[in-house]
Coordinates of C-alpha atoms (C1' of nucleotides) in Angstrom, one line a residue:
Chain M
X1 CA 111.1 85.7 -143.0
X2 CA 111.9 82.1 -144.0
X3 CA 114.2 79.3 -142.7
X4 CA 117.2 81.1 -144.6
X5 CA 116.8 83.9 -142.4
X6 CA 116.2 82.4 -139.5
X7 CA 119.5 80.2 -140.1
X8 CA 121.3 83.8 -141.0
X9 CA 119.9 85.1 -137.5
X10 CA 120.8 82.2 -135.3
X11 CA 124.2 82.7 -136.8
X12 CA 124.4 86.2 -135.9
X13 CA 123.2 85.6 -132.5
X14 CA 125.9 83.1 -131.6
X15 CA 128.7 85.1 -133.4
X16 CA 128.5 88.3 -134.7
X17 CA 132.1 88.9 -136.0
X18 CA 131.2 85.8 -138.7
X19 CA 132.0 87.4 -142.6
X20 CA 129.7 87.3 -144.8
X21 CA 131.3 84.3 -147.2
X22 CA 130.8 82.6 -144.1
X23 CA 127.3 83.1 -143.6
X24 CA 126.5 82.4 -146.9
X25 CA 128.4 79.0 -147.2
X26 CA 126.4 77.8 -144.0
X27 CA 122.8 79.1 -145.6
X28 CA 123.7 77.9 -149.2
X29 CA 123.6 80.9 -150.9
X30 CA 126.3 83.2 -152.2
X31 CA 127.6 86.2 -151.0
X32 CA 125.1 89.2 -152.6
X33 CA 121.4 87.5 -152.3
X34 CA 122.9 87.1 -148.4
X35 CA 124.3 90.6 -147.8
X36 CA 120.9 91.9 -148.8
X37 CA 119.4 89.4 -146.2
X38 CA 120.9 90.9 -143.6
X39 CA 120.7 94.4 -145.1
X40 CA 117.0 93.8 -145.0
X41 CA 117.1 92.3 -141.4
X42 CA 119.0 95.4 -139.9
X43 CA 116.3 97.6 -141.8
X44 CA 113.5 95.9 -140.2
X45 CA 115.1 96.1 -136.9
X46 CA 115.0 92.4 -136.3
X47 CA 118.6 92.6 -135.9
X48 CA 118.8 95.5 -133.2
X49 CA 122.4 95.8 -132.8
X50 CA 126.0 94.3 -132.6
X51 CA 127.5 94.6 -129.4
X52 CA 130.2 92.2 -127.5
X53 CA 130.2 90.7 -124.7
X54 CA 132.4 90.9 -121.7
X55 CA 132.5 88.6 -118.8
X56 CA 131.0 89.8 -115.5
X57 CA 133.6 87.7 -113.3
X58 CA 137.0 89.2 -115.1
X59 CA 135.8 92.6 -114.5
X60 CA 135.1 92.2 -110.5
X61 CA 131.2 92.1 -111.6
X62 CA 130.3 89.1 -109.6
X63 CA 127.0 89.6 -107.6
X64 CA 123.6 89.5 -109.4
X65 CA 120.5 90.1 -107.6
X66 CA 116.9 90.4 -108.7
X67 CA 114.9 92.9 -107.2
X68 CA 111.1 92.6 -106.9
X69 CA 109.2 96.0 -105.9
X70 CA 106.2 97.3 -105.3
X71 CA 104.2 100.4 -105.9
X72 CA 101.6 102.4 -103.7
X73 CA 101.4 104.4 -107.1
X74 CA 100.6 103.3 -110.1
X75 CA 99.9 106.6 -112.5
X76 CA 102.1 107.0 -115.6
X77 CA 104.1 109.7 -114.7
X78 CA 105.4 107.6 -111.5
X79 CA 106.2 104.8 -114.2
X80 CA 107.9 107.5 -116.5
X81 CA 109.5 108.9 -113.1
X82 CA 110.8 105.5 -111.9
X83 CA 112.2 104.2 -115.6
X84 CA 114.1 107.9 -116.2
X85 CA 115.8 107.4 -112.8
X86 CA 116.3 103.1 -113.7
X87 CA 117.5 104.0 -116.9
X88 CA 120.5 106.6 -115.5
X89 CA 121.3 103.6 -113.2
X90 CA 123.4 101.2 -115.4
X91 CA 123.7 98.5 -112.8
X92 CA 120.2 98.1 -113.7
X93 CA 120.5 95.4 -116.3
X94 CA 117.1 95.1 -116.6
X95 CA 113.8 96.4 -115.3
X96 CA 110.0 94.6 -116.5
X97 CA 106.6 95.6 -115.3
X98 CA 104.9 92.5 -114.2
X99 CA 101.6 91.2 -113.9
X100 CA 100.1 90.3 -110.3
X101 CA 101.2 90.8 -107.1
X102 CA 104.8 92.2 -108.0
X103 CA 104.5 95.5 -110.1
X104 CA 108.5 95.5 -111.2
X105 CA 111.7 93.5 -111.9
X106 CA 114.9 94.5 -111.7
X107 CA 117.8 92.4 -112.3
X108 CA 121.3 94.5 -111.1
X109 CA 124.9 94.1 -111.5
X110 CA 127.5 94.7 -108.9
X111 CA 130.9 94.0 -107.5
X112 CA 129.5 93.0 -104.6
X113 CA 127.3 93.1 -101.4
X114 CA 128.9 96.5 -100.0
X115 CA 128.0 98.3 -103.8
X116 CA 124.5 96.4 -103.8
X117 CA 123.9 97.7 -100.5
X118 CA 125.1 101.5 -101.5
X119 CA 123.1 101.1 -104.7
X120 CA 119.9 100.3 -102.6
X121 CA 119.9 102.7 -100.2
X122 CA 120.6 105.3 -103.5
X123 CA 117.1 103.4 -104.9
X124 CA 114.7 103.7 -102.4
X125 CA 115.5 107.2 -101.6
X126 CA 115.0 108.4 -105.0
X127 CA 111.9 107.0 -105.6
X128 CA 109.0 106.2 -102.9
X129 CA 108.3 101.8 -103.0
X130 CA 106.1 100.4 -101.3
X131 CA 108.1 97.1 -100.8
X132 CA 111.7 95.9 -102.1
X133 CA 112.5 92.1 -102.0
X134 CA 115.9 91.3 -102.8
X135 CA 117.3 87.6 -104.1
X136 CA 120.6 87.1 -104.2
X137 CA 122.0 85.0 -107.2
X138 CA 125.0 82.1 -106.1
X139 CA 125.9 81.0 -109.6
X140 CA 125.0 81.9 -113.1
X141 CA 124.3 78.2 -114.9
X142 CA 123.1 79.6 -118.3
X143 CA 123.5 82.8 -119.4
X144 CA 122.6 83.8 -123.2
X145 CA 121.3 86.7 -125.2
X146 CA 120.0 84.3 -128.1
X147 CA 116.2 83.9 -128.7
X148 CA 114.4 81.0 -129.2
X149 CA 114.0 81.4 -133.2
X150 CA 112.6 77.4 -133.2
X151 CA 109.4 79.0 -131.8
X152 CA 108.9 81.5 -134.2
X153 CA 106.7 81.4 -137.4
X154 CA 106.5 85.6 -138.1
Chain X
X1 CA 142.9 97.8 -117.1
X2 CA 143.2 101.2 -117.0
X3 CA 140.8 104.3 -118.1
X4 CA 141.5 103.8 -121.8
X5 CA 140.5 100.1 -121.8
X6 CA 137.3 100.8 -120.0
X7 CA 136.5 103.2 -122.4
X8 CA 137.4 100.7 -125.6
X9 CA 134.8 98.3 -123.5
X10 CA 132.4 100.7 -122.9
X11 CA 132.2 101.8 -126.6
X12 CA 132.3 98.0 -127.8
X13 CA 129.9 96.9 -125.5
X14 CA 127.1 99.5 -127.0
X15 CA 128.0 98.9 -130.8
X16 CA 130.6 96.0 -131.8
X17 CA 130.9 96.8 -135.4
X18 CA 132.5 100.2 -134.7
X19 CA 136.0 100.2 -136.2
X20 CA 139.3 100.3 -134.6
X21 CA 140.1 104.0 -136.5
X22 CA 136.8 105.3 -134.9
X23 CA 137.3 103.5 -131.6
X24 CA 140.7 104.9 -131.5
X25 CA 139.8 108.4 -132.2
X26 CA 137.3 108.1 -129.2
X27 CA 140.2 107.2 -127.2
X28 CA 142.8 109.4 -128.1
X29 CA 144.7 106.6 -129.5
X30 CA 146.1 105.8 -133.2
X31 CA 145.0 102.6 -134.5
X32 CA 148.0 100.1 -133.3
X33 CA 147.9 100.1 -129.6
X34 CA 143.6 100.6 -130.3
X35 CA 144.2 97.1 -131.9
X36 CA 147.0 95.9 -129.7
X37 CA 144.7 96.7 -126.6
X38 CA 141.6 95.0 -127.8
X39 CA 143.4 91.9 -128.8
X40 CA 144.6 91.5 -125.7
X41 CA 141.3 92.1 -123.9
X42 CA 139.7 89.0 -126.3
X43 CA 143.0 87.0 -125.2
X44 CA 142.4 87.6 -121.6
X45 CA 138.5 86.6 -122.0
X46 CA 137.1 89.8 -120.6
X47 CA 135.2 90.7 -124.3
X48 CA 133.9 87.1 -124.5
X49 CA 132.2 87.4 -128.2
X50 CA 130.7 89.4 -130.2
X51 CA 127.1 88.9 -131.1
X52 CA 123.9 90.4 -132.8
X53 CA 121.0 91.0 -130.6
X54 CA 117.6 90.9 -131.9
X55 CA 113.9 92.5 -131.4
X56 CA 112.1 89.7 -129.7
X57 CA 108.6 91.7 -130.2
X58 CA 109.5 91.8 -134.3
X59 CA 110.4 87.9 -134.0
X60 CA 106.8 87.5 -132.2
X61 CA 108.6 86.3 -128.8
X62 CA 106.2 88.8 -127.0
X63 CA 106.7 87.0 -123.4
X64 CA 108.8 86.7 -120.6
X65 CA 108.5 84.9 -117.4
X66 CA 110.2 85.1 -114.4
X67 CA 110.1 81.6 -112.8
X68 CA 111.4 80.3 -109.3
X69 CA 112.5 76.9 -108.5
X70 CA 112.3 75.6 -105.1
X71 CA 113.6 71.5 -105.2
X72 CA 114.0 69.3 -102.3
X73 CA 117.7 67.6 -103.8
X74 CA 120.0 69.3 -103.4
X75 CA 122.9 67.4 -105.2
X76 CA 125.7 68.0 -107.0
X77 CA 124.1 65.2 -109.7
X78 CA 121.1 66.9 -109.5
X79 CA 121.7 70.1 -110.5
X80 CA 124.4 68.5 -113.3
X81 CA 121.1 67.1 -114.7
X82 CA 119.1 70.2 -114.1
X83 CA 121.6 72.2 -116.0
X84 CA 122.2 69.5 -118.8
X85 CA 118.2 69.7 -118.8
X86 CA 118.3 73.3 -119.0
X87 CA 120.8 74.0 -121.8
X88 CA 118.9 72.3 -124.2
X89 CA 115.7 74.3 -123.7
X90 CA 116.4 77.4 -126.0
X91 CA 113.3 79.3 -124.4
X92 CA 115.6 79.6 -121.1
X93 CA 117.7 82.4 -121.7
X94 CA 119.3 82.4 -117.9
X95 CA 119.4 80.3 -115.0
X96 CA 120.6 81.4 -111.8
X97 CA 121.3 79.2 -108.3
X98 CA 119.8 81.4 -105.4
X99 CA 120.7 82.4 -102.2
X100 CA 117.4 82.3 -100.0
X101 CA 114.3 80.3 -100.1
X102 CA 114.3 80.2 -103.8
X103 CA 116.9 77.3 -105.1
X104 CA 117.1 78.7 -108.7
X105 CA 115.5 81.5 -110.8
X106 CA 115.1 81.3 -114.5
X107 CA 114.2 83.8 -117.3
X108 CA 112.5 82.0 -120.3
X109 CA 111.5 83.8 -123.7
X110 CA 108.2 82.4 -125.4
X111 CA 105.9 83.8 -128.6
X112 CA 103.0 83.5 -126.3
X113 CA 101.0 82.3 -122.9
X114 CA 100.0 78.9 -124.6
X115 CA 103.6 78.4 -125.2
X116 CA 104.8 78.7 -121.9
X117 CA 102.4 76.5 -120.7
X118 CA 103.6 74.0 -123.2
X119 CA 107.0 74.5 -122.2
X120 CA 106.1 74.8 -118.2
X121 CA 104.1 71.0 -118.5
X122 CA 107.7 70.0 -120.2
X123 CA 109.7 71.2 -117.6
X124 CA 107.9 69.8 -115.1
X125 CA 107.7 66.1 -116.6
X126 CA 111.5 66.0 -117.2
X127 CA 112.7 66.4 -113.8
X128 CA 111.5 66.3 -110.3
X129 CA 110.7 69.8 -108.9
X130 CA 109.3 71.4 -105.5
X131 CA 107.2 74.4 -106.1
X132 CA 107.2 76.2 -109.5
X133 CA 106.3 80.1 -109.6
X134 CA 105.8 82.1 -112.3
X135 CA 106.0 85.8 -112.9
X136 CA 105.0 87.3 -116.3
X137 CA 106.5 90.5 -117.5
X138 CA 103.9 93.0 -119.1
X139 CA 106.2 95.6 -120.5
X140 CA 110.3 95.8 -121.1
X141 CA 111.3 99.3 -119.8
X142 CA 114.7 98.9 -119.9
X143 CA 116.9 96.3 -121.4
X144 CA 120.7 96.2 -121.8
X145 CA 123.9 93.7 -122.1
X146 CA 126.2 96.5 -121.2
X147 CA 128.1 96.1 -117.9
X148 CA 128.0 98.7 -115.4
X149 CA 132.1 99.6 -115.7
X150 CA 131.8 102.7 -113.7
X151 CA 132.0 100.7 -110.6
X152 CA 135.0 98.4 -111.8
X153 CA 138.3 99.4 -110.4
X154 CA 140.0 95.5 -111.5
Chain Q
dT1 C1' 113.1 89.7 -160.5
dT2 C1' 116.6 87.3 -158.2
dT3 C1' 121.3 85.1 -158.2
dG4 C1' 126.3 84.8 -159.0
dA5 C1' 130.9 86.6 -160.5
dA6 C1' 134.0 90.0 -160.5
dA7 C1' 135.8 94.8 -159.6
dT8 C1' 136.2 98.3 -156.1
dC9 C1' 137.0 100.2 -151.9
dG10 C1' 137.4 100.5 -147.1
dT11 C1' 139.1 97.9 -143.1
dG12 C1' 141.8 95.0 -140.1
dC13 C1' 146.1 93.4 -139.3
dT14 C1' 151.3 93.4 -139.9
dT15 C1' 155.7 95.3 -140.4
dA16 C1' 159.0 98.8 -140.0
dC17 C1' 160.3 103.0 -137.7
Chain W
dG1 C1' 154.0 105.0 -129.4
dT2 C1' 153.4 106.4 -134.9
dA3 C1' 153.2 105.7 -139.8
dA4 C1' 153.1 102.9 -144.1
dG5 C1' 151.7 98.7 -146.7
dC6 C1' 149.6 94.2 -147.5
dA7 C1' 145.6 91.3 -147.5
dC8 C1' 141.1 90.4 -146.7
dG9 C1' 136.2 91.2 -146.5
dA10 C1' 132.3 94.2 -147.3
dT11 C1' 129.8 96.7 -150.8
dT12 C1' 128.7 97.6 -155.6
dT13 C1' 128.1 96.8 -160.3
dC14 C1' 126.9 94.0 -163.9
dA15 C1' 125.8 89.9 -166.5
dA16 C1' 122.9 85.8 -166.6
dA17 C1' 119.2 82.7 -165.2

DNA sequence: TTTGAAATCGTGCTTAC
DNA sequence: GTAAGCACGATTTCAAA
């Protein structure tokens, strides 16, 4: 992992539909020792996946919330319990385990109040939580799946 | 937007480098009007780009923070500035303005806890904040960039 | 051992039906 | 909407540094 890859991964991460002539004029290198590049990235699983993105808005997607709950219980199997159900939700976007005095985050997609309001009634009856806290997002300033590769030395 | 388009999105949004003769299959389609449809849908800005998504644990980007704003201005200028502030920091993957007590919630990306702070005491020094709290994830359980299309009737 | 040039082969994209 | 053809880009092979 050296500056050629990282420049070949910030590429990817701003536009995955780049060819690889492309890539390689914008590294300096020519097409082969770059295809191999990648080929070694995608077998590492540095690069995960390709997927595209769609916009939220143009699909009637337009309310984000985060969601902070509280357990009473925190076994394994009521972790393994809650992320099976999470997972077969897919207006859970995402869902973290936190340190301190929140135990998880969810961040959830949906057209709007009405389906977050379904979709939170359908939560806490599946699944005993101790305490739900619900913010309510206005505007989405920055939005981007790109990591910070500046920061990285692996 | 009918059925068949969701189902083109909902394929493309897991796995972008599928190809129009397999996405077509999947949709009982043959390969023109596959084609036809998806241009359209890049035309129209609903698939907004295509990108790679990468293993932030395999990069060393092993942290996450949840982090609430609270400012006492309130301004049109100052969240211009905020924003301006906020796009050049690569370790802030979203930003979100908040309904509620909370005036904006971020989601920042960092190799490690000494990190943060370096990037929290640069936050801080660049522009004029409230209250500052930070939440640090322990664990990813689930993770996606897929949009929950089930619920979109647009 | 790693790079670059060229041939192959599978796609995307276009045209005609 | 289907089917056929052209053109381009991704792989592979092979020669050279």
């Amino acid at each position: 992992m050296d500056t050629v890859d990282r420049k070949i991964l910030e590429l990817l991460q701003a536009d995955a539909s780049l060819s690889i002539a492309e890539i390689a004029a914008s590294v300096g290198l020519s097409q082969t020792p770059c295809w191999k590049r990648i080929q070694r990235l995608e077998g590492q699983g540095v690069i995960e996946r390709r997927v595209a993105l769609l916009n939220p808005e143009k699909l009637g997607l337009g309310l984000t919330v985060f969601v902070s709950i509280e357990t009473n219980d925190h076994s394994e199997a009521w972790l393994a319990r809650f992320a099976e159900l999470v997972a077969a939700m897919p207006e859970v976007i995402e869902l973290y385990r936190m340190a301190g005095d929140v135990d998880y985050m969810l961040r959830v997609i949906v057209p709007d109040m009405a389906s977050y309001d379904a979709f939170y009634k359908r939560l806490i009856a599946a699944i005993p939580l101790k305490n739900v806290s619900s913010r309510f997002a206005m505007e989405r300033v920055k939005s981007t799946t790109a990591l910070p590769l500046d920061a990285v030395t692996a």
